PDB file of C-alpha atoms in Angstrom:
ATOM      1  CA  MET J  20       0.000   0.000   0.000  1.00 54.00           C
ATOM      2  CA  ASP J  21       2.871   2.353   0.803  1.00 60.00           C
ATOM      3  CA  ASP J  22       4.467   1.522  -2.535  1.00 64.00           C
ATOM      4  CA  GLU J  23       1.234   2.435  -4.344  1.00 62.00           C
ATOM      5  CA  GLU J  24       0.997   5.790  -2.561  1.00 63.00           C
ATOM      6  CA  THR J  25       4.620   6.516  -3.410  1.00 65.00           C
ATOM      7  CA  GLU J  26       3.990   5.631  -7.038  1.00 61.00           C
ATOM      8  CA  LEU J  27       0.922   7.865  -7.181  1.00 60.00           C
ATOM      9  CA  ARG J  28       2.941  10.835  -5.973  1.00 65.00           C
ATOM     10  CA  ASN J  29       5.510  10.529  -8.747  1.00 68.00           C
ATOM     11  CA  PRO J  30       5.507  13.270 -11.423  1.00 67.00           C
ATOM     12  CA  PHE J  31       4.495  10.656 -14.043  1.00 72.00           C
ATOM     13  CA  PRO J  32       2.687   7.937 -12.080  1.00 69.00           C
ATOM     14  CA  SER J  33       1.760   4.576 -13.521  1.00 73.00           C
ATOM     15  CA  PRO J  34      -1.902   3.497 -13.672  1.00 73.00           C
ATOM     16  CA  PRO J  35      -3.283   2.202 -10.352  1.00 72.00           C
ATOM     17  CA  SER J  36      -2.796  -1.499  -9.794  1.00 75.00           C
ATOM     18  CA  HIS J  37      -6.549  -2.170  -9.556  1.00 77.00           C
ATOM     19  CA  TYR J  38      -7.184  -1.079 -13.157  1.00 80.00           C
ATOM     20  CA  ALA J  39      -6.763  -4.760 -14.169  1.00 85.00           C
ATOM     21  CA  ARG J  40      -9.938  -5.603 -12.216  1.00 87.00           C
ATOM     22  CA  TYR J  41     -12.169  -3.793 -14.721  1.00 86.00           C
ATOM     23  CA  THR J  42     -12.673  -6.794 -16.965  1.00 89.00           C
ATOM     24  CA  ASN J  43     -15.841  -7.582 -18.878  1.00 91.00           C
ATOM     25  CA  HIS J  44     -16.533 -10.568 -16.620  1.00 89.00           C
ATOM     26  CA  ASN J  45     -16.211  -8.555 -13.396  1.00 88.00           C
ATOM     27  CA  LEU J  46     -18.320  -5.713 -14.762  1.00 89.00           C
ATOM     28  CA  LYS J  47     -20.998  -8.242 -15.749  1.00 89.00           C
ATOM     29  CA  LEU J  48     -20.958  -9.670 -12.199  1.00 89.00           C
ATOM     30  CA  LEU J  49     -21.301  -6.156 -10.766  1.00 88.00           C
ATOM     31  CA  SER J  50     -24.271  -5.415 -13.039  1.00 89.00           C
ATOM     32  CA  LEU J  51     -25.922  -8.702 -12.043  1.00 88.00           C
ATOM     33  CA  LEU J  52     -25.311  -7.990  -8.351  1.00 86.00           C
ATOM     34  CA  ARG J  53     -26.827  -4.548  -8.648  1.00 84.00           C
ATOM     35  CA  GLU J  54     -29.800  -5.966 -10.571  1.00 85.00           C
ATOM     36  CA  ARG J  55     -30.548  -8.542  -7.877  1.00 85.00           C
ATOM     37  CA  LEU J  56     -30.130  -6.193  -4.907  1.00 82.00           C
ATOM     38  CA  GLY J  57     -31.543  -2.982  -6.339  1.00 80.00           C
ATOM     39  CA  GLN J  58     -30.025   0.367  -7.107  1.00 76.00           C
ATOM     40  CA  ASP J  59     -30.236   1.704  -3.539  1.00 76.00           C
ATOM     41  CA  ALA J  60     -28.626  -1.290  -1.820  1.00 78.00           C
ATOM     42  CA  ASP J  61     -25.299  -0.960  -0.041  1.00 79.00           C
ATOM     43  CA  LEU J  62     -22.973  -3.411  -1.770  1.00 79.00           C
ATOM     44  CA  TYR J  63     -20.419  -3.258   1.022  1.00 79.00           C
ATOM     45  CA  ALA J  64     -22.940  -4.475   3.612  1.00 81.00           C
ATOM     46  CA  ILE J  65     -23.996  -7.687   1.809  1.00 81.00           C
ATOM     47  CA  ASN J  66     -22.341 -11.001   1.103  1.00 84.00           C
ATOM     48  CA  GLN J  67     -21.764 -11.107  -2.626  1.00 84.00           C
ATOM     49  CA  TYR J  68     -20.941 -14.835  -2.555  1.00 84.00           C
ATOM     50  CA  GLU J  69     -24.464 -15.674  -1.344  1.00 84.00           C
ATOM     51  CA  VAL J  70     -26.176 -13.425  -3.874  1.00 83.00           C
ATOM     52  CA  LEU J  71     -24.017 -14.683  -6.770  1.00 86.00           C
ATOM     53  CA  SER J  72     -23.739 -18.304  -5.661  1.00 85.00           C
ATOM     54  CA  ASP J  73     -24.805 -19.486  -9.124  1.00 86.00           C
ATOM     55  CA  GLN J  74     -21.947 -17.639 -10.828  1.00 85.00           C
ATOM     56  CA  THR J  75     -18.387 -18.780 -11.345  1.00 84.00           C
ATOM     57  CA  ASP J  76     -15.031 -17.044 -11.010  1.00 84.00           C
ATOM     58  CA  LEU J  77     -16.124 -14.704  -8.255  1.00 85.00           C
ATOM     59  CA  PRO J  78     -13.248 -12.395  -7.171  1.00 87.00           C
ATOM     60  CA  ASP J  79     -11.950 -12.455  -3.602  1.00 86.00           C
ATOM     61  CA  TRP J  80     -12.385  -8.670  -3.263  1.00 87.00           C
ATOM     62  CA  PRO J  81     -15.671  -6.698  -3.114  1.00 86.00           C
ATOM     63  CA  LEU J  82     -17.270  -5.980  -6.463  1.00 86.00           C
ATOM     64  CA  ALA J  83     -18.406  -2.658  -5.039  1.00 84.00           C
ATOM     65  CA  GLN J  84     -14.913  -1.347  -5.688  1.00 83.00           C
ATOM     66  CA  LEU J  85     -15.733  -1.296  -9.412  1.00 85.00           C
ATOM     67  CA  GLU J  86     -18.532   1.220  -9.015  1.00 83.00           C
ATOM     68  CA  LYS J  87     -18.088   4.766 -10.211  1.00 81.00           C
ATOM     69  CA  PRO J  88     -17.279   7.443  -7.630  1.00 78.00           C
ATOM     70  CA  ARG J  89     -20.301   8.903  -5.906  1.00 78.00           C
ATOM     71  CA  VAL J  90     -20.643  12.466  -7.098  1.00 83.00           C
ATOM     72  CA  ASP J  91     -22.966  13.335  -4.235  1.00 83.00           C
ATOM     73  CA  TRP J  92     -20.309  12.211  -1.757  1.00 80.00           C
ATOM     74  CA  ILE J  93     -17.714  14.367  -3.504  1.00 84.00           C
ATOM     75  CA  LEU J  94     -20.042  17.360  -3.398  1.00 85.00           C
ATOM     76  CA  GLU J  95     -20.779  16.729   0.259  1.00 85.00           C
ATOM     77  CA  GLU J  96     -17.112  16.446   1.231  1.00 83.00           C
ATOM     78  CA  GLY J  97     -16.063  19.311  -1.060  1.00 83.00           C
ATOM     79  CA  HIS J  98     -12.907  17.635  -2.374  1.00 82.00           C
ATOM     80  CA  TYR J  99     -11.614  14.528  -4.147  1.00 82.00           C
ATOM     81  CA  THR J 100      -8.284  12.739  -4.471  1.00 79.00           C
ATOM     82  CA  VAL J 101      -6.412  12.160  -7.748  1.00 76.00           C
ATOM     83  CA  PHE J 102      -2.935  10.610  -7.915  1.00 71.00           C
ATOM     84  CA  GLY J 103      -2.466  11.073  -4.189  1.00 69.00           C
ATOM     85  CA  ASP J 104      -3.282  14.819  -4.211  1.00 75.00           C
ATOM     86  CA  THR J 105      -6.424  16.388  -2.773  1.00 79.00           C
ATOM     87  CA  TRP J 106      -8.322  18.775  -5.050  1.00 82.00           C
ATOM     88  CA  PHE J 107     -11.130  21.033  -3.882  1.00 81.00           C
ATOM     89  CA  ILE J 108     -14.289  21.471  -5.946  1.00 83.00           C
ATOM     90  CA  LYS J 109     -14.302  25.215  -5.349  1.00 80.00           C
ATOM     91  CA  GLU J 110     -10.958  26.843  -5.941  1.00 75.00           C
ATOM     92  CA  LYS J 111      -9.755  28.232  -2.636  1.00 73.00           C
ATOM     93  CA  ILE J 112      -6.617  28.558  -0.599  1.00 72.00           C
ATOM     94  CA  PRO J 113      -6.735  25.925   2.160  1.00 75.00           C
ATOM     95  CA  SER J 114      -6.189  27.251   5.649  1.00 80.00           C
ATOM     96  CA  LEU J 115      -3.342  26.169   7.863  1.00 85.00           C
ATOM     97  CA  ALA J 116      -5.715  24.108  10.006  1.00 85.00           C
ATOM     98  CA  GLU J 117      -7.019  22.272   6.919  1.00 79.00           C
ATOM     99  CA  LEU J 118      -3.448  21.423   5.975  1.00 80.00           C
ATOM    100  CA  GLY J 119      -2.841  19.918   9.385  1.00 82.00           C
ATOM    101  CA  GLY J 120      -0.924  22.806  10.945  1.00 86.00           C
ATOM    102  CA  HIS J 121      -1.347  24.633  14.246  1.00 89.00           C
ATOM    103  CA  GLN J 122      -3.264  27.811  13.362  1.00 91.00           C
ATOM    104  CA  LEU J 123      -2.883  30.718  15.798  1.00 90.00           C
ATOM    105  CA  TYR J 124      -5.042  33.360  14.069  1.00 89.00           C
ATOM    106  CA  PRO J 125      -8.841  33.408  13.480  1.00 87.00           C
ATOM    107  CA  ALA J 126     -10.018  31.275  10.575  1.00 84.00           C
ATOM    108  CA  ASP J 127     -12.928  33.625   9.774  1.00 83.00           C
ATOM    109  CA  PRO J 128     -11.658  36.152   7.188  1.00 79.00           C
ATOM    110  CA  SER J 129     -14.161  38.763   8.412  1.00 83.00           C
ATOM    111  CA  VAL J 130     -12.409  38.916  11.792  1.00 86.00           C
ATOM    112  CA  ASP J 131      -9.518  41.327  12.184  1.00 87.00           C
ATOM    113  CA  ARG J 132      -6.338  39.271  12.245  1.00 87.00           C
ATOM    114  CA  ARG J 133      -3.918  42.070  13.015  1.00 88.00           C
ATOM    115  CA  PRO J 134      -3.885  41.616  16.800  1.00 91.00           C
ATOM    116  CA  ALA J 135      -3.198  37.877  16.452  1.00 90.00           C
ATOM    117  CA  LEU J 136      -0.461  38.457  13.881  1.00 90.00           C
ATOM    118  CA  ARG J 137       1.183  41.070  16.096  1.00 92.00           C
ATOM    119  CA  SER J 138       1.228  38.529  18.900  1.00 93.00           C
ATOM    120  CA  VAL J 139       2.775  35.969  16.547  1.00 93.00           C
ATOM    121  CA  LEU J 140       5.452  38.451  15.515  1.00 93.00           C
ATOM    122  CA  ARG J 141       6.295  39.307  19.130  1.00 95.00           C
ATOM    123  CA  SER J 142       6.420  35.592  19.939  1.00 94.00           C
ATOM    124  CA  ILE J 143       8.907  35.055  17.113  1.00 94.00           C
ATOM    125  CA  LEU J 144      11.194  37.776  18.467  1.00 94.00           C
ATOM    126  CA  VAL J 145      10.997  36.485  22.041  1.00 95.00           C
ATOM    127  CA  THR J 146      11.528  32.872  21.013  1.00 94.00           C
ATOM    128  CA  TYR J 147      14.468  33.843  18.831  1.00 94.00           C
ATOM    129  CA  SER J 148      16.056  35.595  21.810  1.00 94.00           C
ATOM    130  CA  LYS J 149      15.498  32.500  23.940  1.00 93.00           C
ATOM    131  CA  LEU J 150      16.992  30.341  21.190  1.00 92.00           C
ATOM    132  CA  LEU J 151      20.183  32.407  21.211  1.00 92.00           C
ATOM    133  CA  SER J 152      20.368  32.123  25.005  1.00 91.00           C
ATOM    134  CA  ALA J 153      19.866  28.344  24.799  1.00 89.00           C
ATOM    135  CA  LEU J 154      22.671  28.024  22.273  1.00 88.00           C
ATOM    136  CA  LEU J 155      25.048  29.707  24.734  1.00 88.00           C
ATOM    137  CA  LEU J 156      24.330  27.178  27.485  1.00 84.00           C
ATOM    138  CA  PRO J 157      26.961  24.531  28.263  1.00 83.00           C
ATOM    139  CA  PRO J 158      26.512  21.120  26.621  1.00 79.00           C
ATOM    140  CA  PRO J 159      24.295  18.617  28.474  1.00 76.00           C
ATOM    141  CA  THR J 160      25.802  16.124  30.853  1.00 77.00           C
ATOM    142  CA  ALA J 161      25.457  12.361  30.686  1.00 73.00           C
ATOM    143  CA  SER J 162      22.630  12.375  33.224  1.00 72.00           C
ATOM    144  CA  SER J 163      20.567  14.840  31.179  1.00 68.00           C
ATOM    145  CA  ALA J 164      21.264  13.322  27.781  1.00 66.00           C
ATOM    146  CA  HIS J 165      17.747  11.872  27.552  1.00 76.00           C
ATOM    147  CA  VAL J 166      16.183  15.308  28.065  1.00 77.00           C
ATOM    148  CA  GLU J 167      15.227  17.163  24.881  1.00 81.00           C
ATOM    149  CA  PRO J 168      17.455  20.219  24.355  1.00 84.00           C
ATOM    150  CA  GLU J 169      15.878  23.569  25.003  1.00 87.00           C
ATOM    151  CA  TRP J 170      17.034  25.031  21.697  1.00 89.00           C
ATOM    152  CA  LYS J 171      15.153  22.305  19.816  1.00 90.00           C
ATOM    153  CA  ARG J 172      11.842  23.274  21.459  1.00 91.00           C
ATOM    154  CA  HIS J 173      12.433  26.926  20.578  1.00 93.00           C
ATOM    155  CA  LEU J 174      13.263  25.994  16.994  1.00 93.00           C
ATOM    156  CA  GLU J 175      10.060  23.963  16.606  1.00 93.00           C
ATOM    157  CA  TRP J 176       8.005  26.826  18.016  1.00 94.00           C
ATOM    158  CA  ILE J 177       9.622  29.314  15.626  1.00 94.00           C
ATOM    159  CA  ASN J 178       8.725  26.944  12.780  1.00 94.00           C
ATOM    160  CA  VAL J 179       5.061  26.949  13.893  1.00 93.00           C
ATOM    161  CA  LEU J 180       5.015  30.749  14.184  1.00 94.00           C
ATOM    162  CA  ALA J 181       6.592  31.165  10.752  1.00 93.00           C
ATOM    163  CA  GLN J 182       4.001  28.846   9.235  1.00 92.00           C
ATOM    164  CA  ASN J 183       1.253  31.058  10.640  1.00 92.00           C
ATOM    165  CA  ILE J 184       2.838  34.185   9.164  1.00 91.00           C
ATOM    166  CA  MET J 185       3.166  32.525   5.746  1.00 90.00           C
ATOM    167  CA  ALA J 186      -0.375  31.115   5.840  1.00 89.00           C
ATOM    168  CA  ALA J 187      -1.830  34.498   6.797  1.00 88.00           C
ATOM    169  CA  ALA J 188       0.097  36.126   3.934  1.00 86.00           C
ATOM    170  CA  ASN J 189      -1.190  33.504   1.485  1.00 85.00           C
ATOM    171  CA  ASP J 190      -4.760  34.232   2.590  1.00 84.00           C
ATOM    172  CA  LEU J 191      -4.222  37.821   1.438  1.00 83.00           C
ATOM    173  CA  ARG J 192      -3.155  36.813  -2.079  1.00 84.00           C
ATOM    174  CA  PRO J 193      -6.627  37.424  -3.588  1.00 83.00           C
ATOM    175  CA  VAL J 194      -6.753  40.851  -1.943  1.00 84.00           C
ATOM    176  CA  GLN J 195      -3.297  41.626  -3.287  1.00 87.00           C
ATOM    177  CA  ALA J 196      -4.307  40.465  -6.774  1.00 90.00           C
ATOM    178  CA  ARG J 197      -7.400  42.693  -6.748  1.00 91.00           C
ATOM    179  CA  GLY J 198      -5.308  45.634  -5.552  1.00 92.00           C
ATOM    180  CA  ASN J 199      -2.715  45.109  -8.297  1.00 93.00           C
ATOM    181  CA  LEU J 200      -5.454  44.810 -10.916  1.00 94.00           C
ATOM    182  CA  GLU J 201      -7.068  48.016  -9.670  1.00 95.00           C
ATOM    183  CA  LEU J 202      -3.742  49.886  -9.835  1.00 95.00           C
ATOM    184  CA  MET J 203      -3.092  48.541 -13.332  1.00 96.00           C
ATOM    185  CA  MET J 204      -6.497  49.649 -14.588  1.00 96.00           C
ATOM    186  CA  ARG J 205      -6.072  53.101 -13.024  1.00 96.00           C
ATOM    187  CA  ARG J 206      -2.681  53.478 -14.698  1.00 95.00           C
ATOM    188  CA  GLN J 207      -4.114  52.480 -18.074  1.00 96.00           C
ATOM    189  CA  LEU J 208      -6.935  54.986 -17.604  1.00 96.00           C
ATOM    190  CA  GLU J 209      -4.441  57.753 -16.780  1.00 95.00           C
ATOM    191  CA  LEU J 210      -2.344  56.913 -19.855  1.00 95.00           C
ATOM    192  CA  ARG J 211      -5.391  57.009 -22.112  1.00 95.00           C
ATOM    193  CA  ARG J 212      -6.455  60.348 -20.632  1.00 95.00           C
ATOM    194  CA  GLU J 213      -2.968  61.776 -21.238  1.00 95.00           C
ATOM    195  CA  GLU J 214      -2.950  60.495 -24.835  1.00 95.00           C
ATOM    196  CA  THR J 215      -6.419  61.940 -25.431  1.00 95.00           C
ATOM    197  CA  LYS J 216      -5.325  65.272 -23.949  1.00 94.00           C
ATOM    198  CA  THR J 217      -2.272  65.340 -26.228  1.00 94.00           C
ATOM    199  CA  ILE J 218      -4.415  64.593 -29.296  1.00 95.00           C
ATOM    200  CA  HIS J 219      -6.855  67.392 -28.374  1.00 94.00           C
ATOM    201  CA  SER J 220      -3.993  69.879 -27.909  1.00 94.00           C
ATOM    202  CA  LYS J 221      -2.569  68.975 -31.343  1.00 93.00           C
ATOM    203  CA  CYS J 222      -5.996  69.396 -32.938  1.00 94.00           C
ATOM    204  CA  ASP J 223      -6.425  72.794 -31.257  1.00 93.00           C
ATOM    205  CA  ALA J 224      -2.995  73.926 -32.542  1.00 92.00           C
ATOM    206  CA  LEU J 225      -3.842  72.844 -36.103  1.00 92.00           C
ATOM    207  CA  GLU J 226      -7.208  74.593 -35.958  1.00 92.00           C
ATOM    208  CA  ALA J 227      -5.506  77.797 -34.768  1.00 92.00           C
ATOM    209  CA  GLN J 228      -3.004  77.688 -37.647  1.00 91.00           C
ATOM    210  CA  LEU J 229      -5.775  77.088 -40.171  1.00 91.00           C
ATOM    211  CA  ALA J 230      -7.736  80.019 -38.756  1.00 90.00           C
ATOM    212  CA  GLU J 231      -4.678  82.321 -39.092  1.00 89.00           C
ATOM    213  CA  LEU J 232      -4.148  81.257 -42.708  1.00 89.00           C
ATOM    214  CA  ARG J 233      -7.822  81.818 -43.470  1.00 88.00           C
ATOM    215  CA  LEU J 234      -7.753  85.325 -41.979  1.00 88.00           C
ATOM    216  CA  ALA J 235      -4.564  86.190 -43.842  1.00 87.00           C
ATOM    217  CA  SER J 236      -6.041  85.128 -47.197  1.00 85.00           C
ATOM    218  CA  GLN J 237      -9.245  87.080 -46.558  1.00 84.00           C
ATOM    219  CA  GLY J 238      -7.274  90.224 -45.607  1.00 79.00           C
ATOM    220  CA  VAL J 239      -5.204  90.167 -48.798  1.00 78.00           C
ATOM    221  CA  ALA J 240      -8.317  89.789 -50.956  1.00 74.00           C
ATOM    222  CA  ALA J 241     -10.133  92.619 -49.178  1.00 72.00           C
ATOM    223  CA  GLN J 242      -7.364  95.349 -49.586  1.00 67.00           C
ATOM    224  CA  PRO J 243      -8.544  98.292 -51.909  1.00 61.00           C
ATOM    225  CA  GLY J 244      -6.540  99.292 -55.058  1.00 55.00           C
ATOM    226  CA  THR J 245      -4.886  96.032 -55.423  1.00 53.00           C
ATOM    227  CA  THR J 246      -4.500  95.024 -59.060  1.00 53.00           C
ATOM    228  CA  ALA J 247      -3.052  92.020 -60.630  1.00 51.00           C
ATOM    229  CA  PRO J 248       0.562  92.434 -61.805  1.00 54.00           C
ATOM    230  CA  PRO J 249       0.909  93.288 -65.556  1.00 54.00           C
ATOM    231  CA  GLN J 250       1.492  90.370 -67.778  1.00 53.00           C
ATOM    232  CA  GLN J 251       4.746  90.477 -69.705  1.00 55.00           C
ATOM    233  CA  ALA J 252       4.720  90.004 -73.489  1.00 51.00           C
ATOM    234  CA  PRO J 253       6.307  86.828 -74.679  1.00 53.00           C
ATOM    235  CA  PRO J 254       9.881  87.375 -75.887  1.00 54.00           C
ATOM    236  CA  VAL J 255      10.471  87.813 -79.627  1.00 50.00           C
ATOM    237  CA  LEU J 256      12.725  85.114 -80.961  1.00 51.00           C
ATOM    238  CA  PRO J 257      15.012  85.787 -83.982  1.00 53.00           C
ATOM    239  CA  PRO J 258      14.012  84.133 -87.247  1.00 53.00           C
ATOM    240  CA  ALA J 259      15.533  80.831 -87.933  1.00 49.00           C
ATOM    241  CA  LYS J 260      18.011  80.397 -90.781  1.00 49.00           C
ATOM    242  CA  ASN J 261      16.406  79.903 -94.285  1.00 50.00           C
ATOM    243  CA  ALA J 262      13.010  80.490 -92.729  1.00 50.00           C
ATOM    244  CA  PRO J 263      10.557  82.603 -94.748  1.00 52.00           C
ATOM    245  CA  VAL J 264      10.381  86.181 -93.442  1.00 49.00           C
ATOM    246  CA  GLN J 265       6.871  87.481 -93.102  1.00 50.00           C
ATOM    247  CA  SER J 266       5.922  91.152 -93.202  1.00 48.00           C
ATOM    248  CA  SER J 267       3.506  92.863 -90.922  1.00 48.00           C
ATOM    249  CA  SER J 268       0.719  92.218 -93.465  1.00 50.00           C
ATOM    250  CA  GLY J 269       1.299  88.516 -93.427  1.00 57.00           C
ATOM    251  CA  VAL J 270       2.950  88.294 -96.970  1.00 61.00           C
ATOM    252  CA  SER J 271       6.333  86.653 -97.130  1.00 70.00           C
ATOM    253  CA  ILE J 272       9.310  87.759 -99.303  1.00 72.00           C
ATOM    254  CA  HIS J 273       9.024  84.551-101.326  1.00 73.00           C
ATOM    255  CA  ASP J 274       5.519  85.536-102.350  1.00 73.00           C
ATOM    256  CA  VAL J 275       6.764  89.013-103.452  1.00 67.00           C
ATOM    257  CA  LEU J 276       9.546  87.532-105.617  1.00 72.00           C
ATOM    258  CA  SER J 277       7.171  85.093-107.267  1.00 75.00           C
ATOM    259  CA  TRP J 278       4.783  87.920-108.095  1.00 70.00           C
ATOM    260  CA  ALA J 279       7.598  90.036-109.619  1.00 67.00           C
ATOM    261  CA  GLU J 280       8.661  87.185-111.963  1.00 71.00           C
ATOM    262  CA  GLU J 281       5.135  86.770-113.222  1.00 71.00           C
ATOM    263  CA  VAL J 282       4.762  90.458-113.958  1.00 61.00           C
ATOM    264  CA  SER J 283       7.979  90.668-115.895  1.00 55.00           C
TER     265      SER J 283
END
C-alpha cells in the first residue's frame, strides 16, 4: 500500500494497480449484483458470494470497488483525491488548520487578524532571543542526555510561528491580486487620458493655424486698389536660318519675288 501511494505521488505515475480488475466478466458480475439487490442497496454491507452463488469465477475482493465514484459524496465532502493529491471542488486557498498545521489566528476572514499576527510576531522575536540564550548554554551532561534540548523546542516553536505568518500572507493573495489589478487599470486609464489630452492639444494647434491662414487670405483679398501684376509680353525670338520672313501684313518675301517674276 505504501508503494502504491509513493507511485501515485511521482511526477508521471503509472496506472493504479486495480485497473486490471475492470474486466468484462467482473463488470458483468457487478451489473448482475446490482440488478438482484436494487439500485439503492449498499454493496459493502452484503455477502456477494451468497447473492451470486450461481456464478463462477467470483473475485476475492468486493465488487463494489468497481462502481463509479459517488458524485454526491464528492459534493458533500467538497474535495476529491487524484494521484495522491487532494483537489477542492471550489478553488480556494486551504487554511493552515485544513493542511494539518497549528493555526494561531482566526479562521474567519471577516475577523480582524492584526492583533493575532502582532502577537505571533512578538512571539517570534521572544523565542528567537530564547533560542540564542539556549545556544550559549553549556553542553548537556550524561545524566541529562535523555532530556530534549531547550534550543530544539524553541526551533520547533519558531517553525510553527513562521508557518502562521506565511499562511496568513497567502490568505491575502486574492486581496493583493485585486489591488494590483485596480492599480493597473487606473494606470491604463491615466495613460489614455494623457494620450487623449495630447491629441486634443494637437488638434487645437492645427485649428488655430488654419484660422490664421484663413484670416490672412481674406485680408489680402479685401485690400482696396490692389491690381493684378501686368502680364509680360512673350519674348520675340530671332528668325531661324532659311526660314521665310513674313511682313507685318502677313505676306512673305518669297511671295513678293514670285509675283515680280510673273509680272515681268
